[in-house]
Amino acid sequence: MRHLETRNNLASPRNNLGFPVGGTSIKYLTSRLQAVGRQDLLAAVARGEITTYTAAEAAGLIQRPQNKGGGNPGPTKRRAYALRRLSAATTPSSDIDTCGLTYGELQELWLGCGDNGSLFSGEEELRAAWIRARGVVMRIWANNGRRPQAWWYFDAPDLGLTWPGYDRQQSYLYEHNALSESERVELERFWRREFEQAQAADFTMNTGAEVLHGVRARRAHYAWADIPSALIEAWANGRRRRGRRLSTADSTARSTAWSTASSTDPSTNPSTSESTSESTGALVEEAAATK
């Protein structure tokens, strides 16, 4: 069976506009539990019945590292008991609970199979799982210009799309008109902010290997933010046009200032005075400064 893209092949989560594909801090895990609607698990954490880490594990958001040694089985048993009690007391009320898949299986449809291989026996079972749970997975993880790995595996080929790599998902889907309007608006806002930030005269970018300056820094920043080339060109052209308009307006203002000064100051009239170029320049600058 061909495997979905594994999570080990996913790029650094720094480009994700929403939640990154990783992290075990309480703040991050709580945010993820809220995003997938697991208020039951959050309530259990608040009551002190389970930890936030255990709640995230139960929701399929993380996988606890396997204990390869003997160790004390007590904590594992206590966690399992607490989760069984919680499960027995919770009435399924969402598509997550009723889609027929475990949270681990849902996570595989999102991220791809993990280090230990797929939880599904073959491609037929994997496809059946995607058909059953597609709505759930897309609702939770198809956002911010990214799509679940199962979508790339099963749906993208029918649209003529191929996996562009984790770092290029957003611009690729944007350029192929495969995003919702809200996603496009959100991404354009983010990209424009990053583009304008890179226009600072002293802009630099630290790649970890070197500090880039000027054009090289801007290009590297555009690549980091995954800004589509068409938007970069359009925004750059817009800045050039604004620059030309400002230059023309400034030139016009200086010319007007000179004409006004010449008609009102006898000392600047060649027929009545022999003014020096230095005094002329000073007068124009002074008039232009007051526009």
JSON list of N, CA, C and O in Angstrom, two decimals, residues 220-278:
[
{"chain": "A", "resi": 220, "resn": "ALA", "atom": "N", "xyz": [14.40, 35.97, 0.26]},
{"chain": "A", "resi": 220, "resn": "ALA", "atom": "CA", "xyz": [14.35, 34.86, 1.22]},
{"chain": "A", "resi": 220, "resn": "ALA", "atom": "C", "xyz": [13.11, 34.97, 2.10]},
{"chain": "A", "resi": 220, "resn": "ALA", "atom": "O", "xyz": [12.49, 33.95, 2.43]},
{"chain": "A", "resi": 221, "resn": "HIS", "atom": "N", "xyz": [12.75, 36.18, 2.47]},
{"chain": "A", "resi": 221, "resn": "HIS", "atom": "CA", "xyz": [11.56, 36.38, 3.31]},
{"chain": "A", "resi": 221, "resn": "HIS", "atom": "C", "xyz": [10.30, 36.02, 2.53]},
{"chain": "A", "resi": 221, "resn": "HIS", "atom": "O", "xyz": [9.38, 35.40, 3.09]},
{"chain": "A", "resi": 222, "resn": "TYR", "atom": "N", "xyz": [10.22, 36.41, 1.27]},
{"chain": "A", "resi": 222, "resn": "TYR", "atom": "CA", "xyz": [9.06, 36.04, 0.45]},
{"chain": "A", "resi": 222, "resn": "TYR", "atom": "C", "xyz": [8.92, 34.52, 0.37]},
{"chain": "A", "resi": 222, "resn": "TYR", "atom": "O", "xyz": [7.81, 33.99, 0.44]},
{"chain": "A", "resi": 223, "resn": "ALA", "atom": "N", "xyz": [10.05, 33.84, 0.21]},
{"chain": "A", "resi": 223, "resn": "ALA", "atom": "CA", "xyz": [10.01, 32.38, 0.12]},
{"chain": "A", "resi": 223, "resn": "ALA", "atom": "C", "xyz": [9.56, 31.78, 1.44]},
{"chain": "A", "resi": 223, "resn": "ALA", "atom": "O", "xyz": [8.79, 30.81, 1.48]},
{"chain": "A", "resi": 224, "resn": "TRP", "atom": "N", "xyz": [10.05, 32.33, 2.56]},
{"chain": "A", "resi": 224, "resn": "TRP", "atom": "CA", "xyz": [9.65, 31.84, 3.88]},
{"chain": "A", "resi": 224, "resn": "TRP", "atom": "C", "xyz": [8.15, 31.98, 4.08]},
{"chain": "A", "resi": 224, "resn": "TRP", "atom": "O", "xyz": [7.48, 31.07, 4.57]},
{"chain": "A", "resi": 225, "resn": "ALA", "atom": "N", "xyz": [7.60, 33.13, 3.68]},
{"chain": "A", "resi": 225, "resn": "ALA", "atom": "CA", "xyz": [6.17, 33.39, 3.86]},
{"chain": "A", "resi": 225, "resn": "ALA", "atom": "C", "xyz": [5.33, 32.72, 2.78]},
{"chain": "A", "resi": 225, "resn": "ALA", "atom": "O", "xyz": [4.11, 32.71, 2.87]},
{"chain": "A", "resi": 226, "resn": "ASP", "atom": "N", "xyz": [5.98, 32.16, 1.76]},
{"chain": "A", "resi": 226, "resn": "ASP", "atom": "CA", "xyz": [5.29, 31.47, 0.66]},
{"chain": "A", "resi": 226, "resn": "ASP", "atom": "C", "xyz": [4.35, 32.42, -0.09]},
{"chain": "A", "resi": 226, "resn": "ASP", "atom": "O", "xyz": [3.21, 32.06, -0.42]},
{"chain": "A", "resi": 227, "resn": "ILE", "atom": "N", "xyz": [4.81, 33.63, -0.35]},
{"chain": "A", "resi": 227, "resn": "ILE", "atom": "CA", "xyz": [3.99, 34.61, -1.06]},
{"chain": "A", "resi": 227, "resn": "ILE", "atom": "C", "xyz": [3.98, 34.28, -2.55]},
{"chain": "A", "resi": 227, "resn": "ILE", "atom": "O", "xyz": [5.05, 34.13, -3.15]},
{"chain": "A", "resi": 228, "resn": "PRO", "atom": "N", "xyz": [2.83, 34.17, -3.18]},
{"chain": "A", "resi": 228, "resn": "PRO", "atom": "CA", "xyz": [2.77, 33.89, -4.62]},
{"chain": "A", "resi": 228, "resn": "PRO", "atom": "C", "xyz": [3.51, 34.97, -5.42]},
{"chain": "A", "resi": 228, "resn": "PRO", "atom": "O", "xyz": [3.43, 36.16, -5.11]},
{"chain": "A", "resi": 229, "resn": "SER", "atom": "N", "xyz": [4.20, 34.55, -6.47]},
{"chain": "A", "resi": 229, "resn": "SER", "atom": "CA", "xyz": [5.00, 35.49, -7.26]},
{"chain": "A", "resi": 229, "resn": "SER", "atom": "C", "xyz": [4.13, 36.56, -7.90]},
{"chain": "A", "resi": 229, "resn": "SER", "atom": "O", "xyz": [4.57, 37.71, -8.06]},
{"chain": "A", "resi": 230, "resn": "ALA", "atom": "N", "xyz": [2.90, 36.23, -8.27]},
{"chain": "A", "resi": 230, "resn": "ALA", "atom": "CA", "xyz": [2.03, 37.22, -8.90]},
{"chain": "A", "resi": 230, "resn": "ALA", "atom": "C", "xyz": [1.71, 38.36, -7.95]},
{"chain": "A", "resi": 230, "resn": "ALA", "atom": "O", "xyz": [1.64, 39.53, -8.36]},
{"chain": "A", "resi": 231, "resn": "LEU", "atom": "N", "xyz": [1.52, 38.04, -6.67]},
{"chain": "A", "resi": 231, "resn": "LEU", "atom": "CA", "xyz": [1.24, 39.09, -5.69]},
{"chain": "A", "resi": 231, "resn": "LEU", "atom": "C", "xyz": [2.48, 39.94, -5.44]},
{"chain": "A", "resi": 231, "resn": "LEU", "atom": "O", "xyz": [2.37, 41.17, -5.30]},
{"chain": "A", "resi": 232, "resn": "ILE", "atom": "N", "xyz": [3.64, 39.31, -5.38]},
{"chain": "A", "resi": 232, "resn": "ILE", "atom": "CA", "xyz": [4.88, 40.07, -5.19]},
{"chain": "A", "resi": 232, "resn": "ILE", "atom": "C", "xyz": [5.06, 41.07, -6.32]},
{"chain": "A", "resi": 232, "resn": "ILE", "atom": "O", "xyz": [5.36, 42.24, -6.10]},
{"chain": "A", "resi": 233, "resn": "GLU", "atom": "N", "xyz": [4.85, 40.61, -7.56]},
{"chain": "A", "resi": 233, "resn": "GLU", "atom": "CA", "xyz": [5.00, 41.49, -8.72]},
{"chain": "A", "resi": 233, "resn": "GLU", "atom": "C", "xyz": [3.99, 42.64, -8.69]},
{"chain": "A", "resi": 233, "resn": "GLU", "atom": "O", "xyz": [4.35, 43.80, -8.94]},
{"chain": "A", "resi": 234, "resn": "ALA", "atom": "N", "xyz": [2.74, 42.32, -8.36]},
{"chain": "A", "resi": 234, "resn": "ALA", "atom": "CA", "xyz": [1.70, 43.35, -8.35]},
{"chain": "A", "resi": 234, "resn": "ALA", "atom": "C", "xyz": [1.98, 44.39, -7.27]},
{"chain": "A", "resi": 234, "resn": "ALA", "atom": "O", "xyz": [1.86, 45.60, -7.50]},
{"chain": "A", "resi": 235, "resn": "TRP", "atom": "N", "xyz": [2.36, 43.95, -6.07]},
{"chain": "A", "resi": 235, "resn": "TRP", "atom": "CA", "xyz": [2.62, 44.88, -4.99]},
{"chain": "A", "resi": 235, "resn": "TRP", "atom": "C", "xyz": [3.88, 45.70, -5.25]},
{"chain": "A", "resi": 235, "resn": "TRP", "atom": "O", "xyz": [3.93, 46.90, -4.93]},
{"chain": "A", "resi": 236, "resn": "ALA", "atom": "N", "xyz": [4.89, 45.08, -5.84]},
{"chain": "A", "resi": 236, "resn": "ALA", "atom": "CA", "xyz": [6.13, 45.81, -6.17]},
{"chain": "A", "resi": 236, "resn": "ALA", "atom": "C", "xyz": [5.85, 46.87, -7.23]},
{"chain": "A", "resi": 236, "resn": "ALA", "atom": "O", "xyz": [6.33, 48.00, -7.13]},
{"chain": "A", "resi": 237, "resn": "ASN", "atom": "N", "xyz": [5.06, 46.52, -8.23]},
{"chain": "A", "resi": 237, "resn": "ASN", "atom": "CA", "xyz": [4.69, 47.49, -9.26]},
{"chain": "A", "resi": 237, "resn": "ASN", "atom": "C", "xyz": [3.89, 48.64, -8.67]},
{"chain": "A", "resi": 237, "resn": "ASN", "atom": "O", "xyz": [4.05, 49.80, -9.06]},
{"chain": "A", "resi": 238, "resn": "GLY", "atom": "N", "xyz": [3.00, 48.32, -7.73]},
{"chain": "A", "resi": 238, "resn": "GLY", "atom": "CA", "xyz": [2.21, 49.35, -7.08]},
{"chain": "A", "resi": 238, "resn": "GLY", "atom": "C", "xyz": [3.08, 50.34, -6.32]},
{"chain": "A", "resi": 238, "resn": "GLY", "atom": "O", "xyz": [2.86, 51.55, -6.36]},
{"chain": "A", "resi": 239, "resn": "ARG", "atom": "N", "xyz": [4.09, 49.81, -5.64]},
{"chain": "A", "resi": 239, "resn": "ARG", "atom": "CA", "xyz": [5.01, 50.69, -4.91]},
{"chain": "A", "resi": 239, "resn": "ARG", "atom": "C", "xyz": [5.80, 51.57, -5.87]},
{"chain": "A", "resi": 239, "resn": "ARG", "atom": "O", "xyz": [6.03, 52.76, -5.58]},
{"chain": "A", "resi": 240, "resn": "ARG", "atom": "N", "xyz": [6.20, 51.03, -7.02]},
{"chain": "A", "resi": 240, "resn": "ARG", "atom": "CA", "xyz": [6.95, 51.82, -7.99]},
{"chain": "A", "resi": 240, "resn": "ARG", "atom": "C", "xyz": [6.07, 52.94, -8.58]},
{"chain": "A", "resi": 240, "resn": "ARG", "atom": "O", "xyz": [6.53, 54.07, -8.77]},
{"chain": "A", "resi": 241, "resn": "ARG", "atom": "N", "xyz": [4.81, 52.62, -8.86]},
{"chain": "A", "resi": 241, "resn": "ARG", "atom": "CA", "xyz": [3.91, 53.64, -9.40]},
{"chain": "A", "resi": 241, "resn": "ARG", "atom": "C", "xyz": [3.68, 54.75, -8.38]},
{"chain": "A", "resi": 241, "resn": "ARG", "atom": "O", "xyz": [3.67, 55.94, -8.73]},
{"chain": "A", "resi": 242, "resn": "ARG", "atom": "N", "xyz": [3.50, 54.38, -7.12]},
{"chain": "A", "resi": 242, "resn": "ARG", "atom": "CA", "xyz": [3.32, 55.39, -6.09]},
{"chain": "A", "resi": 242, "resn": "ARG", "atom": "C", "xyz": [4.56, 56.26, -5.95]},
{"chain": "A", "resi": 242, "resn": "ARG", "atom": "O", "xyz": [4.47, 57.48, -5.76]},
{"chain": "A", "resi": 243, "resn": "GLY", "atom": "N", "xyz": [5.72, 55.62, -6.08]},
{"chain": "A", "resi": 243, "resn": "GLY", "atom": "CA", "xyz": [6.97, 56.37, -6.01]},
{"chain": "A", "resi": 243, "resn": "GLY", "atom": "C", "xyz": [7.09, 57.38, -7.14]},
{"chain": "A", "resi": 243, "resn": "GLY", "atom": "O", "xyz": [7.52, 58.52, -6.94]},
{"chain": "A", "resi": 244, "resn": "ARG", "atom": "N", "xyz": [6.69, 56.97, -8.36]},
{"chain": "A", "resi": 244, "resn": "ARG", "atom": "CA", "xyz": [6.75, 57.89, -9.49]},
{"chain": "A", "resi": 244, "resn": "ARG", "atom": "C", "xyz": [5.77, 59.04, -9.33]},
{"chain": "A", "resi": 244, "resn": "ARG", "atom": "O", "xyz": [6.07, 60.18, -9.66]},
{"chain": "A", "resi": 245, "resn": "ARG", "atom": "N", "xyz": [4.56, 58.74, -8.82]},
{"chain": "A", "resi": 245, "resn": "ARG", "atom": "CA", "xyz": [3.58, 59.80, -8.61]},
{"chain": "A", "resi": 245, "resn": "ARG", "atom": "C", "xyz": [4.07, 60.82, -7.59]},
{"chain": "A", "resi": 245, "resn": "ARG", "atom": "O", "xyz": [3.91, 62.03, -7.76]},
{"chain": "A", "resi": 246, "resn": "LEU", "atom": "N", "xyz": [4.68, 60.32, -6.51]},
{"chain": "A", "resi": 246, "resn": "LEU", "atom": "CA", "xyz": [5.20, 61.22, -5.50]},
{"chain": "A", "resi": 246, "resn": "LEU", "atom": "C", "xyz": [6.33, 62.07, -6.05]},
{"chain": "A", "resi": 246, "resn": "LEU", "atom": "O", "xyz": [6.45, 63.26, -5.75]},
{"chain": "A", "resi": 247, "resn": "SER", "atom": "N", "xyz": [7.18, 61.46, -6.87]},
{"chain": "A", "resi": 247, "resn": "SER", "atom": "CA", "xyz": [8.29, 62.19, -7.48]},
{"chain": "A", "resi": 247, "resn": "SER", "atom": "C", "xyz": [7.77, 63.28, -8.41]},
{"chain": "A", "resi": 247, "resn": "SER", "atom": "O", "xyz": [8.27, 64.41, -8.41]},
{"chain": "A", "resi": 248, "resn": "THR", "atom": "N", "xyz": [6.72, 62.93, -9.21]},
{"chain": "A", "resi": 248, "resn": "THR", "atom": "CA", "xyz": [6.14, 63.91, -10.12]},
{"chain": "A", "resi": 248, "resn": "THR", "atom": "C", "xyz": [5.48, 65.05, -9.35]},
{"chain": "A", "resi": 248, "resn": "THR", "atom": "O", "xyz": [5.62, 66.22, -9.70]},
{"chain": "A", "resi": 249, "resn": "ALA", "atom": "N", "xyz": [4.76, 64.70, -8.30]},
{"chain": "A", "resi": 249, "resn": "ALA", "atom": "CA", "xyz": [4.10, 65.73, -7.49]},
{"chain": "A", "resi": 249, "resn": "ALA", "atom": "C", "xyz": [5.12, 66.65, -6.85]},
{"chain": "A", "resi": 249, "resn": "ALA", "atom": "O", "xyz": [4.93, 67.87, -6.77]},
{"chain": "A", "resi": 250, "resn": "ASP", "atom": "N", "xyz": [6.24, 66.09, -6.38]},
{"chain": "A", "resi": 250, "resn": "ASP", "atom": "CA", "xyz": [7.28, 66.90, -5.76]},
{"chain": "A", "resi": 250, "resn": "ASP", "atom": "C", "xyz": [7.90, 67.84, -6.77]},
{"chain": "A", "resi": 250, "resn": "ASP", "atom": "O", "xyz": [8.14, 69.02, -6.50]},
{"chain": "A", "resi": 251, "resn": "SER", "atom": "N", "xyz": [8.15, 67.32, -8.00]},
{"chain": "A", "resi": 251, "resn": "SER", "atom": "CA", "xyz": [8.72, 68.14, -9.06]},
{"chain": "A", "resi": 251, "resn": "SER", "atom": "C", "xyz": [7.78, 69.28, -9.44]},
{"chain": "A", "resi": 251, "resn": "SER", "atom": "O", "xyz": [8.20, 70.42, -9.64]},
{"chain": "A", "resi": 252, "resn": "THR", "atom": "N", "xyz": [6.49, 68.96, -9.53]},
{"chain": "A", "resi": 252, "resn": "THR", "atom": "CA", "xyz": [5.49, 69.99, -9.86]},
{"chain": "A", "resi": 252, "resn": "THR", "atom": "C", "xyz": [5.44, 71.06, -8.78]},
{"chain": "A", "resi": 252, "resn": "THR", "atom": "O", "xyz": [5.34, 72.26, -9.07]},
{"chain": "A", "resi": 253, "resn": "ALA", "atom": "N", "xyz": [5.49, 70.62, -7.52]},
{"chain": "A", "resi": 253, "resn": "ALA", "atom": "CA", "xyz": [5.45, 71.57, -6.42]},
{"chain": "A", "resi": 253, "resn": "ALA", "atom": "C", "xyz": [6.64, 72.50, -6.45]},
{"chain": "A", "resi": 253, "resn": "ALA", "atom": "O", "xyz": [6.53, 73.71, -6.20]},
{"chain": "A", "resi": 254, "resn": "ARG", "atom": "N", "xyz": [7.82, 71.97, -6.76]},
{"chain": "A", "resi": 254, "resn": "ARG", "atom": "CA", "xyz": [9.02, 72.80, -6.83]},
{"chain": "A", "resi": 254, "resn": "ARG", "atom": "C", "xyz": [8.92, 73.81, -7.97]},
{"chain": "A", "resi": 254, "resn": "ARG", "atom": "O", "xyz": [9.29, 74.98, -7.84]},
{"chain": "A", "resi": 255, "resn": "SER", "atom": "N", "xyz": [8.38, 73.34, -9.12]},
{"chain": "A", "resi": 255, "resn": "SER", "atom": "CA", "xyz": [8.24, 74.23, -10.27]},
{"chain": "A", "resi": 255, "resn": "SER", "atom": "C", "xyz": [7.26, 75.36, -9.97]},
{"chain": "A", "resi": 255, "resn": "SER", "atom": "O", "xyz": [7.49, 76.53, -10.30]},
{"chain": "A", "resi": 256, "resn": "THR", "atom": "N", "xyz": [6.15, 74.99, -9.31]},
{"chain": "A", "resi": 256, "resn": "THR", "atom": "CA", "xyz": [5.16, 75.99, -8.94]},
{"chain": "A", "resi": 256, "resn": "THR", "atom": "C", "xyz": [5.74, 77.00, -7.95]},
{"chain": "A", "resi": 256, "resn": "THR", "atom": "O", "xyz": [5.50, 78.21, -8.05]},
{"chain": "A", "resi": 257, "resn": "ALA", "atom": "N", "xyz": [6.48, 76.48, -7.00]},
{"chain": "A", "resi": 257, "resn": "ALA", "atom": "CA", "xyz": [7.10, 77.36, -6.01]},
{"chain": "A", "resi": 257, "resn": "ALA", "atom": "C", "xyz": [8.05, 78.34, -6.67]},
{"chain": "A", "resi": 257, "resn": "ALA", "atom": "O", "xyz": [8.12, 79.52, -6.32]},
{"chain": "A", "resi": 258, "resn": "TRP", "atom": "N", "xyz": [8.80, 77.86, -7.63]},
{"chain": "A", "resi": 258, "resn": "TRP", "atom": "CA", "xyz": [9.77, 78.73, -8.33]},
{"chain": "A", "resi": 258, "resn": "TRP", "atom": "C", "xyz": [9.04, 79.81, -9.13]},
{"chain": "A", "resi": 258, "resn": "TRP", "atom": "O", "xyz": [9.39, 80.99, -9.10]},
{"chain": "A", "resi": 259, "resn": "SER", "atom": "N", "xyz": [7.97, 79.41, -9.83]},
{"chain": "A", "resi": 259, "resn": "SER", "atom": "CA", "xyz": [7.22, 80.37, -10.64]},
{"chain": "A", "resi": 259, "resn": "SER", "atom": "C", "xyz": [6.61, 81.45, -9.77]},
{"chain": "A", "resi": 259, "resn": "SER", "atom": "O", "xyz": [6.63, 82.63, -10.09]},
{"chain": "A", "resi": 260, "resn": "THR", "atom": "N", "xyz": [6.03, 81.02, -8.63]},
{"chain": "A", "resi": 260, "resn": "THR", "atom": "CA", "xyz": [5.41, 81.97, -7.71]},
{"chain": "A", "resi": 260, "resn": "THR", "atom": "C", "xyz": [6.44, 82.94, -7.14]},
{"chain": "A", "resi": 260, "resn": "THR", "atom": "O", "xyz": [6.22, 84.15, -7.09]},
{"chain": "A", "resi": 261, "resn": "ALA", "atom": "N", "xyz": [7.58, 82.40, -6.74]},
{"chain": "A", "resi": 261, "resn": "ALA", "atom": "CA", "xyz": [8.62, 83.23, -6.16]},
{"chain": "A", "resi": 261, "resn": "ALA", "atom": "C", "xyz": [9.17, 84.23, -7.18]},
{"chain": "A", "resi": 261, "resn": "ALA", "atom": "O", "xyz": [9.45, 85.38, -6.87]},
{"chain": "A", "resi": 262, "resn": "SER", "atom": "N", "xyz": [9.31, 83.78, -8.42]},
{"chain": "A", "resi": 262, "resn": "SER", "atom": "CA", "xyz": [9.87, 84.64, -9.46]},
{"chain": "A", "resi": 262, "resn": "SER", "atom": "C", "xyz": [8.96, 85.81, -9.79]},
{"chain": "A", "resi": 262, "resn": "SER", "atom": "O", "xyz": [9.41, 86.91, -10.09]},
{"chain": "A", "resi": 263, "resn": "SER", "atom": "N", "xyz": [7.63, 85.57, -9.75]},
{"chain": "A", "resi": 263, "resn": "SER", "atom": "CA", "xyz": [6.69, 86.63, -10.12]},
{"chain": "A", "resi": 263, "resn": "SER", "atom": "C", "xyz": [6.44, 87.64, -9.01]},
{"chain": "A", "resi": 263, "resn": "SER", "atom": "O", "xyz": [5.95, 88.74, -9.26]},
{"chain": "A", "resi": 264, "resn": "THR", "atom": "N", "xyz": [6.77, 87.28, -7.79]},
{"chain": "A", "resi": 264, "resn": "THR", "atom": "CA", "xyz": [6.48, 88.18, -6.65]},
{"chain": "A", "resi": 264, "resn": "THR", "atom": "C", "xyz": [7.73, 88.81, -6.05]},
{"chain": "A", "resi": 264, "resn": "THR", "atom": "O", "xyz": [7.62, 89.76, -5.28]},
{"chain": "A", "resi": 265, "resn": "ASP", "atom": "N", "xyz": [8.90, 88.29, -6.37]},
{"chain": "A", "resi": 265, "resn": "ASP", "atom": "CA", "xyz": [10.13, 88.81, -5.78]},
{"chain": "A", "resi": 265, "resn": "ASP", "atom": "C", "xyz": [10.96, 89.49, -6.86]},
{"chain": "A", "resi": 265, "resn": "ASP", "atom": "O", "xyz": [11.51, 88.81, -7.73]},
{"chain": "A", "resi": 266, "resn": "PRO", "atom": "N", "xyz": [11.08, 90.83, -6.88]},
{"chain": "A", "resi": 266, "resn": "PRO", "atom": "CA", "xyz": [11.84, 91.53, -7.93]},
{"chain": "A", "resi": 266, "resn": "PRO", "atom": "C", "xyz": [13.28, 91.06, -8.02]},
{"chain": "A", "resi": 266, "resn": "PRO", "atom": "O", "xyz": [13.87, 91.09, -9.08]},
{"chain": "A", "resi": 267, "resn": "SER", "atom": "N", "xyz": [13.82, 90.58, -6.91]},
{"chain": "A", "resi": 267, "resn": "SER", "atom": "CA", "xyz": [15.23, 90.18, -6.93]},
{"chain": "A", "resi": 267, "resn": "SER", "atom": "C", "xyz": [15.47, 88.95, -7.78]},
{"chain": "A", "resi": 267, "resn": "SER", "atom": "O", "xyz": [16.60, 88.64, -8.12]},
{"chain": "A", "resi": 268, "resn": "THR", "atom": "N", "xyz": [14.39, 88.19, -8.10]},
{"chain": "A", "resi": 268, "resn": "THR", "atom": "CA", "xyz": [14.55, 86.99, -8.91]},
{"chain": "A", "resi": 268, "resn": "THR", "atom": "C", "xyz": [14.23, 87.23, -10.37]},
{"chain": "A", "resi": 268, "resn": "THR", "atom": "O", "xyz": [14.29, 86.31, -11.17]},
{"chain": "A", "resi": 269, "resn": "ASN", "atom": "N", "xyz": [13.84, 88.47, -10.74]},
{"chain": "A", "resi": 269, "resn": "ASN", "atom": "CA", "xyz": [13.49, 88.78, -12.13]},
{"chain": "A", "resi": 269, "resn": "ASN", "atom": "C", "xyz": [14.76, 89.15, -12.88]},
{"chain": "A", "resi": 269, "resn": "ASN", "atom": "O", "xyz": [15.42, 90.14, -12.55]},
{"chain": "A", "resi": 270, "resn": "PRO", "atom": "N", "xyz": [15.13, 88.39, -13.89]},
{"chain": "A", "resi": 270, "resn": "PRO", "atom": "CA", "xyz": [16.38, 88.64, -14.60]},
{"chain": "A", "resi": 270, "resn": "PRO", "atom": "C", "xyz": [16.45, 90.04, -15.18]},
{"chain": "A", "resi": 270, "resn": "PRO", "atom": "O", "xyz": [17.54, 90.59, -15.38]},
{"chain": "A", "resi": 271, "resn": "SER", "atom": "N", "xyz": [15.28, 90.65, -15.49]},
{"chain": "A", "resi": 271, "resn": "SER", "atom": "CA", "xyz": [15.30, 91.97, -16.10]},
{"chain": "A", "resi": 271, "resn": "SER", "atom": "C", "xyz": [15.62, 93.06, -15.10]},
{"chain": "A", "resi": 271, "resn": "SER", "atom": "O", "xyz": [15.94, 94.18, -15.48]},
{"chain": "A", "resi": 272, "resn": "THR", "atom": "N", "xyz": [15.49, 92.78, -13.82]},
{"chain": "A", "resi": 272, "resn": "THR", "atom": "CA", "xyz": [15.72, 93.82, -12.81]},
{"chain": "A", "resi": 272, "resn": "THR", "atom": "C", "xyz": [16.81, 93.46, -11.82]},
{"chain": "A", "resi": 272, "resn": "THR", "atom": "O", "xyz": [17.20, 94.29, -11.01]},
{"chain": "A", "resi": 273, "resn": "SER", "atom": "N", "xyz": [17.29, 92.20, -11.87]},
{"chain": "A", "resi": 273, "resn": "SER", "atom": "CA", "xyz": [18.28, 91.81, -10.87]},
{"chain": "A", "resi": 273, "resn": "SER", "atom": "C", "xyz": [19.17, 90.72, -11.42]},
{"chain": "A", "resi": 273, "resn": "SER", "atom": "O", "xyz": [18.80, 89.99, -12.33]},
{"chain": "A", "resi": 274, "resn": "GLU", "atom": "N", "xyz": [20.35, 90.63, -10.86]},
{"chain": "A", "resi": 274, "resn": "GLU", "atom": "CA", "xyz": [21.29, 89.58, -11.23]},
{"chain": "A", "resi": 274, "resn": "GLU", "atom": "C", "xyz": [21.45, 88.67, -10.02]},
{"chain": "A", "resi": 274, "resn": "GLU", "atom": "O", "xyz": [22.42, 88.76, -9.27]},
{"chain": "A", "resi": 275, "resn": "SER", "atom": "N", "xyz": [20.42, 87.81, -9.76]},
{"chain": "A", "resi": 275, "resn": "SER", "atom": "CA", "xyz": [20.46, 86.92, -8.60]},
{"chain": "A", "resi": 275, "resn": "SER", "atom": "C", "xyz": [21.45, 85.81, -8.83]},
{"chain": "A", "resi": 275, "resn": "SER", "atom": "O", "xyz": [21.70, 85.41, -9.96]},
{"chain": "A", "resi": 276, "resn": "THR", "atom": "N", "xyz": [21.99, 85.27, -7.78]},
{"chain": "A", "resi": 276, "resn": "THR", "atom": "CA", "xyz": [22.94, 84.17, -7.86]},
{"chain": "A", "resi": 276, "resn": "THR", "atom": "C", "xyz": [22.19, 82.85, -7.84]},
{"chain": "A", "resi": 276, "resn": "THR", "atom": "O", "xyz": [21.07, 82.75, -7.35]},
{"chain": "A", "resi": 277, "resn": "SER", "atom": "N", "xyz": [22.83, 81.79, -8.33]},
{"chain": "A", "resi": 277, "resn": "SER", "atom": "CA", "xyz": [22.21, 80.46, -8.33]},
{"chain": "A", "resi": 277, "resn": "SER", "atom": "C", "xyz": [22.02, 79.94, -6.92]},
{"chain": "A", "resi": 277, "resn": "SER", "atom": "O", "xyz": [21.09, 79.18, -6.63]},
{"chain": "A", "resi": 278, "resn": "GLU", "atom": "N", "xyz": [22.86, 80.35, -5.99]},
{"chain": "A", "resi": 278, "resn": "GLU", "atom": "CA", "xyz": [22.72, 79.88, -4.61]},
{"chain": "A", "resi": 278, "resn": "GLU", "atom": "C", "xyz": [21.45, 80.42, -3.97]},
{"chain": "A", "resi": 278, "resn": "GLU", "atom": "O", "xyz": [20.71, 79.68, -3.32]}
]
